[in-house]
Amino acid sequence: MAFGAFSSGAAPGVATVQEGPRRKSRVALFLLLPGIAYLALFFLVPLISLLLTSFMAPREFGDIGQFDYAFRWENYVKVVETYLPHILRSFGYAAIATVLALIIGYPLAYFIGVNLRRFPLVQALALVLVIAPFFISFLLRTLAWKQIFADEGPVVGALNALSLMGPGDHITGTPAAVVFGLTYMFIPFMTLPIYTSLERLDLRYVEAGGDLYASPWTTFRTVTLPLSMPGVVSGTLLTFIPASGDYINASRDFLGSTETAMIGNVVETNFLILQNYPAAAALSIILMATILILVGAYVRKSGTEDLV
Amino acid sequence: MAARNLPEDPLIRRLVIEARRAQLSRRALLTGVGGGAAALSLTACAGGTGTELKPAEDKSASDKTVNWVNWPLYLDEDESGNHPTLQQFEDETGIKVNYSVDVDDNNIYYGKVKDQLALGQDIKADTVVLTEWMVSRWIRLGYTQELNHDNIPNMKNLNPALADPDYDPGRKRTMPWQGGFAGICWNKEKVPNGLRSVSDLWNPELKGRVGVLSEMRDTMGLLMLEQGVDISGDWGAEEFGKALDVLREQVSSGQIRNVKGNSYSEDLANEDTLAAICWSGDITILNAEAGEEKWEFAIPDAGCTLWNDLFLVPIGSPRKTNAEKLINFYYEPEIAAEVAAWVNYISPVVGAREAAVAIDPALAENQLIFPSDETLAKAHTFRTLDSGEEQEFGAEFQSILLGA
């Protein structure tokens, strides 16, 4: 964004004056230097290190966690073979959580951004409430959910009483609990961008839709939704990307079990417990590349390249 | 790689060595990929250099401090959060102790310090308490200093059964801090008949309500004992595989609800699990928190595992003598009894039991804190794994935990 903003600003100047823009561009470069240095140091270097690590080979007669730089591309084949179910599961859970967060977040954002427009104070209060969960550590909140969903807890007790759950059924440690946790965690990330889009929605367009005999649903589909698309796209990205890499909800210590391990949990196990750094690095690269491809395709399809 | 033109500083020296090595392998394999970044990323993941590490010079005589890194809730504490025995040590010796509870997990702590250890640097810890299997890795990799037994005269109080382990013959580099059993426990209200063996955990009535530990040596140790394997003796991949099959079957059938580390006690407390493989000291604490004897711990008929956490002095510590004085202090029977009364684990100090009678006679009778010879005969130590086994068995065990 910063590059784009600057170059478009400088371009008209080139035709008229020769000296000015060059000095300007030098100043801009100078101003950008800290940012570039920051990115190079804290993004590029770790990324290259990660890439190199992912190709490392075990040292001959080496001890646990000892590897040498090499070009062992088989690392990638091996982790995909071993952990394909976890990779698919991660994106599956993340996709479901994103859709659920959208279904919950959109009406909420619409209510706050459109219906509450006439009451600015209530609107502000509602926004604070959306952000309120962030005031408590999300680890604590996840632990609280674990207690609420425990076998002898209120939810399971109620569902048992209603015969919706058998006596042997449970909630914690199931995929449903993990998807719930992910959805819960990302609802604010979905709601806020959609809210910013809807808040600017000109209601006269909606009125015009009605005047032209469009049903409320058609008006929503052809007017409101397209106008709020930038918010929907950034909301889904802000949910899907971190959700697919999340390893807290699916962790056995929180809402997950041995059936729910996501790619983040696999990376954690390989890195911290097995000291298999190449496998952990290769999985991270695969996760990153897959997200990049999925997100690229999604943004292209939703036709909002200018947004991202 | 000859040590020609290498700088004095170990960090720089290591960087130069690694840079040369990276250049060689790059030339051979990766022509032109990732140039200078290789040098920057060197310390990140490589293990030891193969060069022998030298212990740091001991400055204990001039530097009267010692940094002790331990696990949480593993030292006596009064209401205001002070550690009475530590204060006594400071008063007696004039050595200031910086006590920190930075170890919450053997692997995570190792992950934090391993790169500095590989360079022989000071990890700001003059003595660390870690579990045997992790300590055996440190010894194997040369990350520990040899103790001077002249500074630890109280070593005579060390339980003879612990004096000569396979990973450290003659206790040259380690001293036990506390130990404990891994056995089985159950909720007495929900499982009134109790359990006698690990196989009782597979009772269909407990389906989905059983927890086991993510600590491989405890869970696998109990499963192997149940199959009649002497876990301290000479067993191999076949015996391990058989026990692993049981675990895999019970996990995939849903009999075992979850596999957890320290947080398993939360599952017992909120009754997600009604029976579990667990650590002896935790059950005492759980019952104390509940205010009633709600859970019972038992050693299975086939025997239980016995683990020990050990003091060691990291290779880069410049205050080894101070650390040795600290270790010596905790081998006074009276001090050991005070600690045992608070932490509820097994003391390795002979005479601590007699000293505990003065504090609380009931305590001295507790078999989980001061086990009799008869109890100890049922406890077995998981044999030390070599580096290949550690990786192979670890990967197999973890694959079940990840559901792969």
XYZ file of C-alpha atoms in Angstrom:
712
model
C 0.000 0.000 0.000
C 2.680 2.481 1.012
C 4.594 1.946 -2.218
C 1.473 2.319 -4.323
C 0.348 5.468 -2.608
C 3.697 7.088 -3.074
C 4.332 6.146 -6.704
C 0.932 7.313 -7.862
C 1.522 10.611 -6.088
C 4.923 11.098 -7.686
C 4.055 10.060 -11.214
C 2.439 13.314 -12.437
C 5.467 15.268 -11.250
C 7.869 13.416 -13.521
C 6.576 15.004 -16.686
C 6.899 18.604 -15.489
C 9.941 18.961 -13.239
C 13.189 17.005 -13.479
C 14.906 17.804 -10.175
C 12.014 17.704 -7.704
C 10.745 14.140 -7.868
C 14.173 12.576 -7.711
C 14.872 14.352 -4.466
C 11.363 13.492 -3.359
C 11.852 9.835 -4.152
C 15.109 9.864 -2.251
C 13.359 11.331 0.765
C 10.614 8.762 0.458
C 13.139 5.975 0.227
C 14.827 7.349 3.303
C 11.517 7.419 5.146
C 10.711 3.893 4.044
C 14.082 2.596 5.163
C 13.076 1.712 8.740
C 10.050 -0.170 7.422
C 12.090 -2.040 4.842
C 14.786 -2.836 7.391
C 12.140 -4.059 9.799
C 10.572 -6.335 7.193
C 13.942 -7.643 6.063
C 15.067 -8.383 9.587
C 11.901 -9.753 11.130
C 10.166 -11.282 8.142
C 12.600 -12.082 5.362
C 15.446 -13.485 7.453
C 13.225 -15.825 9.520
C 11.449 -16.889 6.344
C 14.704 -17.804 4.627
C 15.884 -19.541 7.773
C 12.624 -21.508 7.819
C 13.036 -22.446 4.175
C 16.630 -23.609 4.693
C 15.634 -25.569 7.793
C 12.887 -27.357 5.913
C 15.482 -28.931 3.611
C 17.896 -30.018 6.374
C 19.018 -33.610 6.708
C 19.701 -35.512 9.943
C 23.378 -35.450 10.852
C 25.134 -38.740 10.357
C 25.385 -40.473 13.738
C 23.857 -37.287 15.128
C 21.858 -36.986 18.299
C 18.230 -35.954 18.607
C 17.634 -32.519 17.084
C 20.935 -32.395 15.173
C 20.621 -31.562 11.495
C 22.863 -30.281 8.711
C 22.043 -27.988 5.819
C 21.251 -30.000 2.731
C 18.690 -30.164 -0.029
C 16.433 -32.907 1.192
C 13.192 -32.198 -0.635
C 11.955 -35.610 0.524
C 11.130 -33.863 3.813
C 8.117 -32.362 2.062
C 6.942 -35.670 0.591
C 7.292 -37.309 3.980
C 5.280 -34.725 5.932
C 2.508 -34.626 3.341
C 2.312 -38.425 3.385
C 2.232 -38.538 7.161
C 0.122 -35.516 7.946
C -2.261 -35.099 4.999
C -5.317 -35.755 7.232
C -4.176 -32.973 9.570
C -3.625 -30.545 6.702
C -7.086 -31.226 5.266
C -8.637 -31.101 8.717
C -7.056 -27.694 9.434
C -8.502 -26.108 6.318
C -11.809 -27.897 6.843
C -12.200 -26.623 10.408
C -11.074 -23.143 9.374
C -13.561 -23.035 6.484
C -16.485 -24.140 8.651
C -15.524 -21.671 11.379
C -15.277 -18.874 8.794
C -18.737 -19.597 7.391
C -20.234 -19.814 10.891
C -18.534 -16.581 11.949
C -19.907 -14.906 8.800
C -23.441 -16.133 9.491
C -23.234 -14.809 13.048
C -21.127 -11.723 12.354
C -22.956 -10.286 9.339
C -26.382 -9.738 10.953
C -24.638 -8.421 14.042
C -22.596 -5.954 11.989
C -25.724 -4.954 10.047
C -27.637 -4.333 13.240
C -24.877 -2.214 14.752
C -23.921 -0.418 11.545
C -27.413 0.258 10.116
C -30.173 -0.178 12.683
C -28.292 1.544 15.488
C -27.286 4.528 13.353
C -29.881 6.741 14.967
C -28.477 6.020 18.441
C -24.765 6.835 18.290
C -24.274 6.159 21.983
C -25.844 2.702 21.837
C -23.872 2.011 18.678
C -20.601 2.852 20.396
C -21.586 0.711 23.351
C -22.447 -2.211 21.074
C -19.036 -1.925 19.416
C -17.337 -1.975 22.783
C -19.274 -5.141 23.602
C -18.035 -6.801 20.408
C -14.467 -6.036 21.441
C -15.062 -6.768 25.142
C -13.860 -10.419 25.017
C -10.377 -9.139 24.153
C -10.098 -7.682 27.638
C -9.641 -11.213 28.961
C -6.787 -13.435 27.824
C -8.065 -15.770 25.182
C -6.353 -18.721 26.871
C -8.461 -18.094 29.945
C -11.609 -17.806 27.850
C -10.866 -21.098 26.118
C -10.240 -22.761 29.484
C -13.569 -21.375 30.691
C -15.337 -22.964 27.706
C -13.656 -26.234 28.565
C -15.194 -26.069 32.032
C -18.620 -25.087 30.664
C -18.609 -28.018 28.230
C -17.241 -30.524 30.770
C -19.103 -33.814 31.178
C -20.501 -32.793 34.539
C -20.986 -29.177 33.450
C -24.213 -27.273 32.741
C -24.356 -27.723 28.949
C -23.936 -31.476 28.870
C -26.309 -31.785 31.850
C -29.021 -29.796 30.043
C -28.594 -31.669 26.768
C -28.726 -34.965 28.631
C -31.923 -33.937 30.402
C -33.463 -33.088 27.019
C -32.280 -36.464 25.685
C -30.405 -34.659 22.926
C -27.239 -36.398 24.090
C -26.783 -39.954 25.233
C -25.132 -40.675 28.583
C -21.879 -41.714 26.890
C -21.650 -38.642 24.642
C -19.491 -35.668 25.427
C -18.566 -32.308 23.969
C -14.992 -31.540 24.999
C -12.408 -33.171 22.786
C -14.751 -33.409 19.779
C -14.328 -31.666 16.398
C -17.530 -29.732 17.157
C -15.918 -28.234 20.272
C -12.832 -27.190 18.301
C -14.889 -25.584 15.507
C -16.976 -23.845 18.152
C -13.832 -22.496 19.792
C -12.471 -21.227 16.490
C -15.775 -19.588 15.551
C -16.102 -17.960 18.937
C -12.562 -16.650 18.822
C -12.897 -15.000 15.401
C -16.397 -13.494 15.521
C -15.045 -10.008 16.412
C -12.515 -10.225 13.558
C -15.386 -10.957 11.188
C -17.832 -8.435 12.607
C -15.650 -5.328 12.742
C -14.593 -5.113 9.050
C -18.150 -5.824 7.903
C -19.360 -3.157 10.293
C -17.018 -0.569 8.774
C -18.394 -1.381 5.309
C -22.031 -1.305 6.369
C -21.638 1.798 8.446
C -20.997 3.756 5.235
C -23.865 2.080 3.381
C -26.076 4.752 1.797
C -29.608 3.696 2.696
C -31.016 5.590 -0.280
C -29.669 2.809 -2.523
C -31.723 0.317 -0.543
C -34.780 2.572 -0.812
C -34.207 2.829 -4.550
C -34.160 -0.956 -4.751
C -37.571 -1.069 -3.110
C -38.903 1.671 -5.418
C -37.873 -0.451 -8.373
C -39.997 -3.349 -7.098
C -37.137 -5.488 -5.884
C -38.013 -7.780 -2.986
C -36.047 -7.193 0.234
C -34.003 -10.312 -0.523
C -33.162 -9.142 -4.066
C -32.243 -5.712 -2.733
C -29.946 -7.308 -0.188
C -28.388 -9.594 -2.787
C -27.864 -6.947 -5.460
C -27.314 -3.786 -3.429
C -26.355 -4.283 0.227
C -24.162 -7.353 -0.119
C -22.041 -6.057 -3.035
C -21.527 -2.768 -1.201
C -20.381 -4.584 1.926
C -18.171 -7.011 0.001
C -14.886 -5.325 0.990
C -15.799 -5.917 4.631
C -16.860 -9.501 3.990
C -13.627 -10.264 2.141
C -11.355 -8.798 4.790
C -13.438 -10.388 7.561
C -13.216 -13.852 6.014
C -9.481 -13.440 5.436
C -8.917 -12.249 9.003
C -10.784 -15.346 10.177
C -9.667 -18.045 7.778
C -5.927 -17.358 7.779
C -5.318 -17.399 11.552
C -7.936 -20.123 12.098
C -6.180 -22.573 9.790
C -2.918 -22.061 11.685
C -4.476 -22.036 15.151
C -3.203 -24.641 17.573
C -4.736 -23.596 20.877
C -8.366 -24.633 20.390
C -7.437 -27.990 18.873
C -4.763 -28.656 21.499
C -5.401 -31.618 23.769
C -4.984 -29.311 26.743
C -7.899 -27.131 25.639
C -10.893 -28.151 23.532
C -9.268 -30.843 21.421
C -8.325 -34.496 21.740
C -6.303 -37.047 19.828
C -8.898 -36.852 17.026
C -8.730 -33.127 16.408
C -5.043 -32.274 15.954
C -4.608 -29.465 13.415
C -1.494 -28.581 11.462
C -0.377 -26.165 14.199
C -0.415 -28.969 16.748
C 1.639 -31.156 14.427
C 4.202 -28.380 14.011
C 4.318 -27.891 17.783
C 4.873 -31.593 18.451
C 7.557 -31.906 15.801
C 9.354 -28.771 16.907
C 9.177 -28.946 20.691
C 8.886 -32.616 21.534
C 10.429 -34.599 18.697
C 13.001 -31.893 17.856
C 12.318 -32.719 14.206
C 12.940 -29.168 12.966
C 12.942 -29.924 9.208
C 9.502 -31.562 9.425
C 8.118 -28.653 11.446
C 9.606 -26.150 8.994
C 8.340 -28.020 5.936
C 4.833 -28.135 7.393
C 4.945 -24.401 8.130
C 5.998 -23.666 4.558
C 3.221 -25.899 3.215
C 0.676 -24.160 5.431
C 1.896 -20.760 4.287
C 1.939 -21.688 0.586
C -1.503 -23.270 0.705
C -3.008 -20.253 2.425
C -1.365 -17.977 -0.127
C -2.854 -19.972 -3.019
C -6.307 -20.240 -1.440
C -6.406 -16.562 -0.521
C -5.112 -15.524 -3.947
C -7.833 -17.518 -5.677
C -10.477 -16.179 -3.300
C -9.520 -12.534 -3.681
C -9.357 -12.901 -7.460
C -12.785 -14.506 -7.552
C -14.432 -11.943 -5.327
C -13.069 -9.245 -7.612
C -11.638 -6.980 -4.958
C -7.971 -6.996 -5.805
C -7.746 -3.318 -4.983
C -8.722 -4.116 -1.420
C -5.798 -6.330 -0.517
C 37.927 -28.640 10.307
C 41.153 -27.360 11.822
C 40.926 -24.578 14.361
C 43.062 -22.231 12.290
C 42.491 -18.482 12.520
C 39.463 -18.981 14.704
C 38.459 -16.190 17.087
C 38.507 -16.677 20.838
C 34.882 -15.899 21.602
C 32.892 -19.159 21.488
C 29.876 -17.563 19.783
C 31.908 -15.973 16.997
C 34.017 -19.098 16.662
C 30.932 -21.209 16.271
C 29.502 -18.828 13.681
C 32.679 -19.003 11.639
C 32.784 -22.795 11.808
C 29.149 -23.053 10.807
C 29.565 -20.494 8.042
C 32.386 -22.537 6.554
C 30.352 -25.678 6.797
C 27.339 -23.980 5.224
C 29.510 -22.748 2.375
C 30.752 -26.233 1.663
C 27.348 -27.819 1.602
C 25.955 -24.956 -0.393
C 28.604 -25.264 -3.024
C 27.966 -28.938 -3.270
C 24.211 -28.964 -3.209
C 22.428 -25.689 -3.316
C 24.336 -23.566 -5.772
C 23.195 -20.037 -5.313
C 20.211 -20.541 -3.021
C 19.721 -18.411 0.036
C 23.239 -16.921 0.102
C 24.037 -14.701 3.026
C 20.952 -15.587 4.987
C 22.483 -18.960 5.762
C 25.079 -17.286 7.926
C 22.408 -15.302 9.747
C 20.228 -18.292 10.457
C 23.008 -20.523 11.650
C 22.457 -20.652 15.336
C 18.754 -21.296 14.896
C 18.599 -24.997 14.435
C 21.904 -26.737 14.244
C 22.815 -28.969 17.154
C 26.260 -29.466 18.670
C 29.362 -28.764 16.647
C 31.089 -31.971 17.534
C 33.843 -30.036 19.313
C 34.126 -30.833 22.979
C 32.556 -28.261 25.302
C 34.636 -26.971 28.183
C 33.093 -26.124 31.564
C 33.111 -22.434 32.451
C 35.712 -21.160 34.889
C 34.396 -21.283 38.460
C 34.104 -17.822 40.029
C 32.178 -18.976 43.105
C 34.823 -17.639 45.478
C 34.228 -14.042 44.429
C 30.617 -14.251 43.245
C 28.421 -15.233 46.174
C 25.243 -15.932 44.243
C 23.615 -18.978 42.738
C 20.806 -19.181 40.167
C 18.487 -22.101 40.760
C 15.913 -22.953 38.103
C 13.148 -25.289 39.219
C 9.536 -26.323 38.496
C 6.545 -24.477 40.002
C 5.258 -25.666 43.413
C 8.388 -27.721 43.930
C 9.855 -26.037 47.020
C 8.430 -25.272 50.466
C 6.646 -21.931 50.555
C 5.039 -19.943 53.380
C 1.889 -17.801 53.138
C 3.800 -14.735 52.005
C 5.452 -16.652 49.157
C 8.910 -16.975 50.733
C 10.845 -20.203 50.794
C 11.892 -20.867 54.411
C 14.581 -23.437 53.599
C 16.134 -21.141 50.975
C 16.331 -18.318 53.507
C 18.008 -20.648 55.943
C 20.560 -21.557 53.261
C 21.248 -17.877 52.562
C 21.659 -17.147 56.283
C 24.014 -20.080 56.827
C 26.255 -19.656 53.792
C 25.928 -16.003 52.825
C 25.205 -17.111 49.252
C 22.323 -15.261 47.634
C 19.934 -17.567 45.758
C 18.040 -16.350 42.702
C 15.229 -18.864 42.628
C 13.085 -19.064 39.514
C 10.437 -21.511 38.392
C 11.154 -21.428 34.669
C 10.736 -25.132 33.990
C 7.184 -26.123 33.186
C 8.010 -28.856 30.727
C 11.290 -30.674 30.064
C 11.062 -30.257 26.286
C 10.077 -26.608 26.293
C 12.839 -25.653 28.710
C 15.321 -27.614 26.624
C 14.082 -25.830 23.501
C 14.751 -22.490 25.197
C 18.335 -23.128 26.241
C 19.723 -25.735 23.839
C 21.368 -23.296 21.403
C 23.285 -21.572 24.194
C 24.213 -24.925 25.706
C 25.596 -26.102 22.375
C 27.905 -23.062 22.464
C 28.899 -23.714 26.063
C 27.365 -20.418 27.178
C 25.985 -19.496 30.591
C 22.219 -20.062 30.496
C 21.810 -17.972 33.656
C 21.242 -21.117 35.650
C 23.845 -22.626 37.946
C 21.667 -25.562 38.748
C 18.533 -26.809 36.995
C 16.130 -29.533 38.054
C 15.048 -31.753 35.143
C 13.686 -35.256 34.744
C 16.067 -38.198 34.343
C 15.486 -38.916 30.660
C 16.102 -35.291 29.729
C 19.174 -35.154 31.968
C 20.561 -38.258 30.266
C 20.339 -36.354 26.964
C 22.243 -33.419 28.498
C 24.947 -35.739 29.754
C 25.174 -37.480 26.363
C 25.598 -34.130 24.611
C 28.161 -32.869 27.128
C 25.975 -30.084 28.514
C 26.669 -30.788 32.215
C 29.628 -30.180 34.524
C 31.201 -32.826 36.704
C 30.373 -32.332 40.384
C 33.079 -32.111 43.005
C 31.936 -34.568 45.646
C 34.197 -32.931 48.252
C 31.747 -30.027 48.263
C 28.800 -32.359 48.825
C 29.700 -34.287 52.003
C 25.996 -34.954 52.593
C 26.073 -37.214 49.574
C 26.452 -39.959 52.187
C 22.709 -39.425 52.812
C 21.776 -40.322 49.240
C 19.448 -43.315 49.042
C 21.773 -46.196 47.969
C 19.168 -47.396 45.447
C 19.684 -44.168 43.514
C 23.467 -44.001 43.769
C 24.462 -45.652 40.505
C 22.064 -45.024 37.581
C 22.927 -46.170 34.051
C 22.976 -42.626 32.625
C 25.385 -41.315 35.279
C 27.435 -44.062 36.963
C 28.554 -43.005 40.422
C 26.401 -39.825 40.310
C 29.327 -37.804 38.965
C 27.159 -35.159 37.301
C 23.730 -35.280 38.919
C 21.970 -35.509 42.278
C 18.295 -36.427 42.751
C 15.938 -33.661 43.909
C 12.563 -35.388 44.269
C 10.956 -38.444 42.771
C 7.519 -39.902 42.386
C 5.372 -42.713 41.129
C 3.136 -42.898 38.111
C 0.243 -45.212 38.862
C -3.519 -45.315 38.519
C -6.156 -43.244 40.263
C -9.918 -43.032 40.262
C -12.873 -41.006 41.459
C -14.121 -42.871 44.527
C -17.748 -41.726 44.144
C -18.080 -42.779 40.515
C -15.855 -45.853 40.647
C -16.684 -47.257 44.077
C -15.038 -50.633 43.489
C -11.704 -49.090 42.632
C -9.068 -50.374 40.244
C -6.329 -52.905 40.697
C -4.494 -52.956 37.401
C -3.978 -50.913 34.265
C -6.282 -53.334 32.405
C -9.132 -52.268 34.702
C -8.986 -48.928 32.922
C -10.303 -50.661 29.803
C -13.546 -51.618 31.563
C -16.439 -50.758 29.167
C -18.172 -48.874 31.987
C -15.347 -46.328 31.890
C -15.541 -45.816 28.123
C -14.619 -42.248 27.210
C -13.817 -41.370 30.826
C -10.183 -42.527 31.036
C -7.162 -40.242 30.843
C -3.529 -41.185 30.283
C -0.359 -39.101 30.547
C 1.430 -37.570 27.566
C 4.713 -38.361 29.351
C 5.776 -41.321 27.233
C 7.865 -43.105 29.818
C 5.072 -43.170 32.390
C 2.181 -44.223 30.170
C 4.207 -46.695 28.121
C 6.030 -47.892 31.238
C 2.767 -48.836 32.949
C 1.417 -50.502 29.793
C 4.610 -52.510 29.393
C 4.677 -53.514 33.064
C 1.111 -54.756 32.623
C 2.377 -56.981 29.803
C 5.048 -58.394 32.092
C 8.003 -56.474 30.677
C 10.790 -55.475 33.063
C 11.033 -51.827 31.987
C 14.395 -51.302 33.713
C 15.848 -54.330 31.960
C 16.710 -55.336 28.461
C 13.718 -54.737 26.223
C 13.477 -53.452 22.676
C 11.256 -52.263 19.861
C 9.129 -55.409 19.936
C 8.002 -54.976 23.557
C 7.473 -51.274 23.018
C 5.423 -51.973 19.893
C 3.126 -54.403 21.708
C 2.328 -51.880 24.414
C 1.874 -49.202 21.773
C -0.748 -51.386 20.057
C -2.776 -51.403 23.271
C -2.568 -47.640 23.527
C -3.517 -47.163 19.866
C -6.494 -49.483 20.207
C -7.792 -47.818 23.378
C -7.358 -44.338 21.923
C -9.046 -45.138 18.619
C -11.928 -47.001 20.260
C -12.612 -43.930 22.385
C -11.982 -45.742 25.666
C -9.238 -43.237 26.422
C -10.733 -39.779 26.443
C -7.540 -37.776 26.214
C -3.771 -37.854 26.576
C -2.444 -34.924 28.597
C 0.455 -33.505 30.534
C 0.028 -31.560 33.770
C -3.506 -30.474 32.828
C -4.867 -34.006 33.309
C -5.744 -33.066 36.882
C -8.266 -30.497 35.578
C -10.042 -33.319 33.741
C -10.198 -35.343 36.939
C -11.470 -32.317 38.843
C -14.286 -31.521 36.366
C -15.013 -35.271 35.989
C -14.387 -35.490 32.261
C -12.244 -38.408 33.352
C -13.142 -40.724 36.204
C -9.987 -42.817 36.145
C -6.503 -42.087 34.897
C -2.839 -42.867 34.753
C -1.456 -40.190 37.035
C 1.366 -38.930 39.242
C 1.283 -39.723 42.947
C 1.875 -36.234 44.355
C -0.956 -34.662 42.352
C -3.644 -36.778 43.959
C -2.681 -35.515 47.424
C -3.014 -31.951 46.111
C -6.335 -32.657 44.323
C -7.833 -34.118 47.477
C -6.589 -31.183 49.526
C -8.210 -28.757 47.059
C -11.489 -30.686 47.117
C -11.378 -30.813 50.914
C -12.227 -34.523 50.922
C -10.644 -37.818 49.947
C -12.396 -37.859 46.592
C -9.663 -39.586 44.579
C -7.547 -42.572 45.383
C -4.117 -43.412 44.020
C -2.847 -46.956 43.748
C 0.184 -48.771 42.490
C -1.078 -51.304 39.908
C -0.547 -54.996 40.711
C 2.008 -55.254 37.910
C 4.001 -52.371 39.377
C 4.378 -48.665 38.758
C 7.008 -46.397 37.273
C 9.393 -44.415 39.421
C 10.812 -41.206 38.022
C 13.326 -38.813 39.519
C 14.004 -35.157 38.899
C 17.678 -34.298 39.209
C 19.937 -31.385 40.021
C 22.565 -30.725 37.390
C 25.072 -27.957 36.753
C 24.928 -26.621 33.152
C 28.197 -26.503 31.241
C 28.371 -22.685 31.109
C 27.767 -21.996 34.797
C 30.585 -20.028 36.479
C 29.230 -20.725 39.994
C 29.490 -24.497 40.287
C 30.821 -24.545 43.861
C 27.911 -22.419 45.046
C 25.515 -24.799 43.322
C 27.211 -27.749 44.994
C 26.808 -26.067 48.395
C 23.112 -25.614 47.651
C 22.729 -29.287 46.707
C 24.612 -30.280 49.846
C 22.267 -28.165 51.971
C 19.188 -29.949 50.632
C 20.749 -33.283 51.556
C 20.465 -32.446 55.269
C 17.719 -34.836 56.478
C 15.860 -32.103 58.408
C 15.795 -29.810 55.377
C 14.755 -32.666 53.077
C 11.902 -33.508 55.457
C 10.683 -29.915 55.408
C 10.623 -29.938 51.612
C 8.949 -33.359 51.416
C 6.221 -32.252 53.816
C 5.359 -29.427 51.445
C 5.806 -30.907 47.959
C 4.435 -34.418 48.677
C 6.994 -36.210 46.523
C 9.586 -38.819 47.402
C 12.777 -37.540 48.994
C 16.034 -39.232 47.988
C 17.561 -38.382 51.355
C 18.104 -41.145 53.891
C 17.005 -39.936 57.318
C 14.369 -37.555 55.973
C 11.647 -39.935 57.115
C 12.919 -39.968 60.682
C 13.163 -36.198 60.599
C 9.596 -35.988 59.231
C 8.219 -37.738 62.322
C 9.042 -34.567 64.243
C 6.975 -32.479 61.795
C 3.980 -34.796 61.399
C 3.949 -38.513 62.294
C 1.179 -39.221 59.733
C 3.369 -37.775 57.020
C 6.156 -40.202 57.813
C 3.706 -43.073 57.307
C 2.560 -41.875 53.860
C 3.773 -44.520 51.420
C 3.717 -42.057 48.520
C 6.170 -39.712 50.253
C 8.226 -42.086 52.367
C 7.754 -45.453 50.669
C 8.782 -48.585 52.508
C 11.121 -51.109 50.899
C 8.063 -53.184 50.088
C 6.462 -50.322 48.157
C 9.711 -49.459 46.443
C 10.047 -53.045 45.260
C 6.955 -52.479 43.085
C 8.381 -49.327 41.517
C 10.455 -49.557 38.344
C 12.588 -47.068 36.482
C 12.181 -46.831 32.712
C 15.542 -47.744 31.210
C 17.555 -45.034 29.488
C 16.972 -44.907 25.739
C 19.777 -44.284 23.287
C 19.490 -41.420 20.858
C 18.052 -43.555 18.040
C 15.429 -45.144 20.281
C 14.534 -41.782 21.762
C 13.687 -40.484 18.284
C 12.000 -43.628 17.001
C 9.860 -44.410 20.065
C 9.089 -40.738 20.572
C 7.808 -40.370 17.012
C 5.634 -43.498 17.290
C 4.156 -42.402 20.599
C 3.483 -38.856 19.389
C 1.820 -40.127 16.211
C -0.892 -41.704 18.372
C -1.319 -38.457 20.288
C -1.792 -36.613 17.004
C -4.261 -39.213 15.799
C -2.183 -40.044 12.734
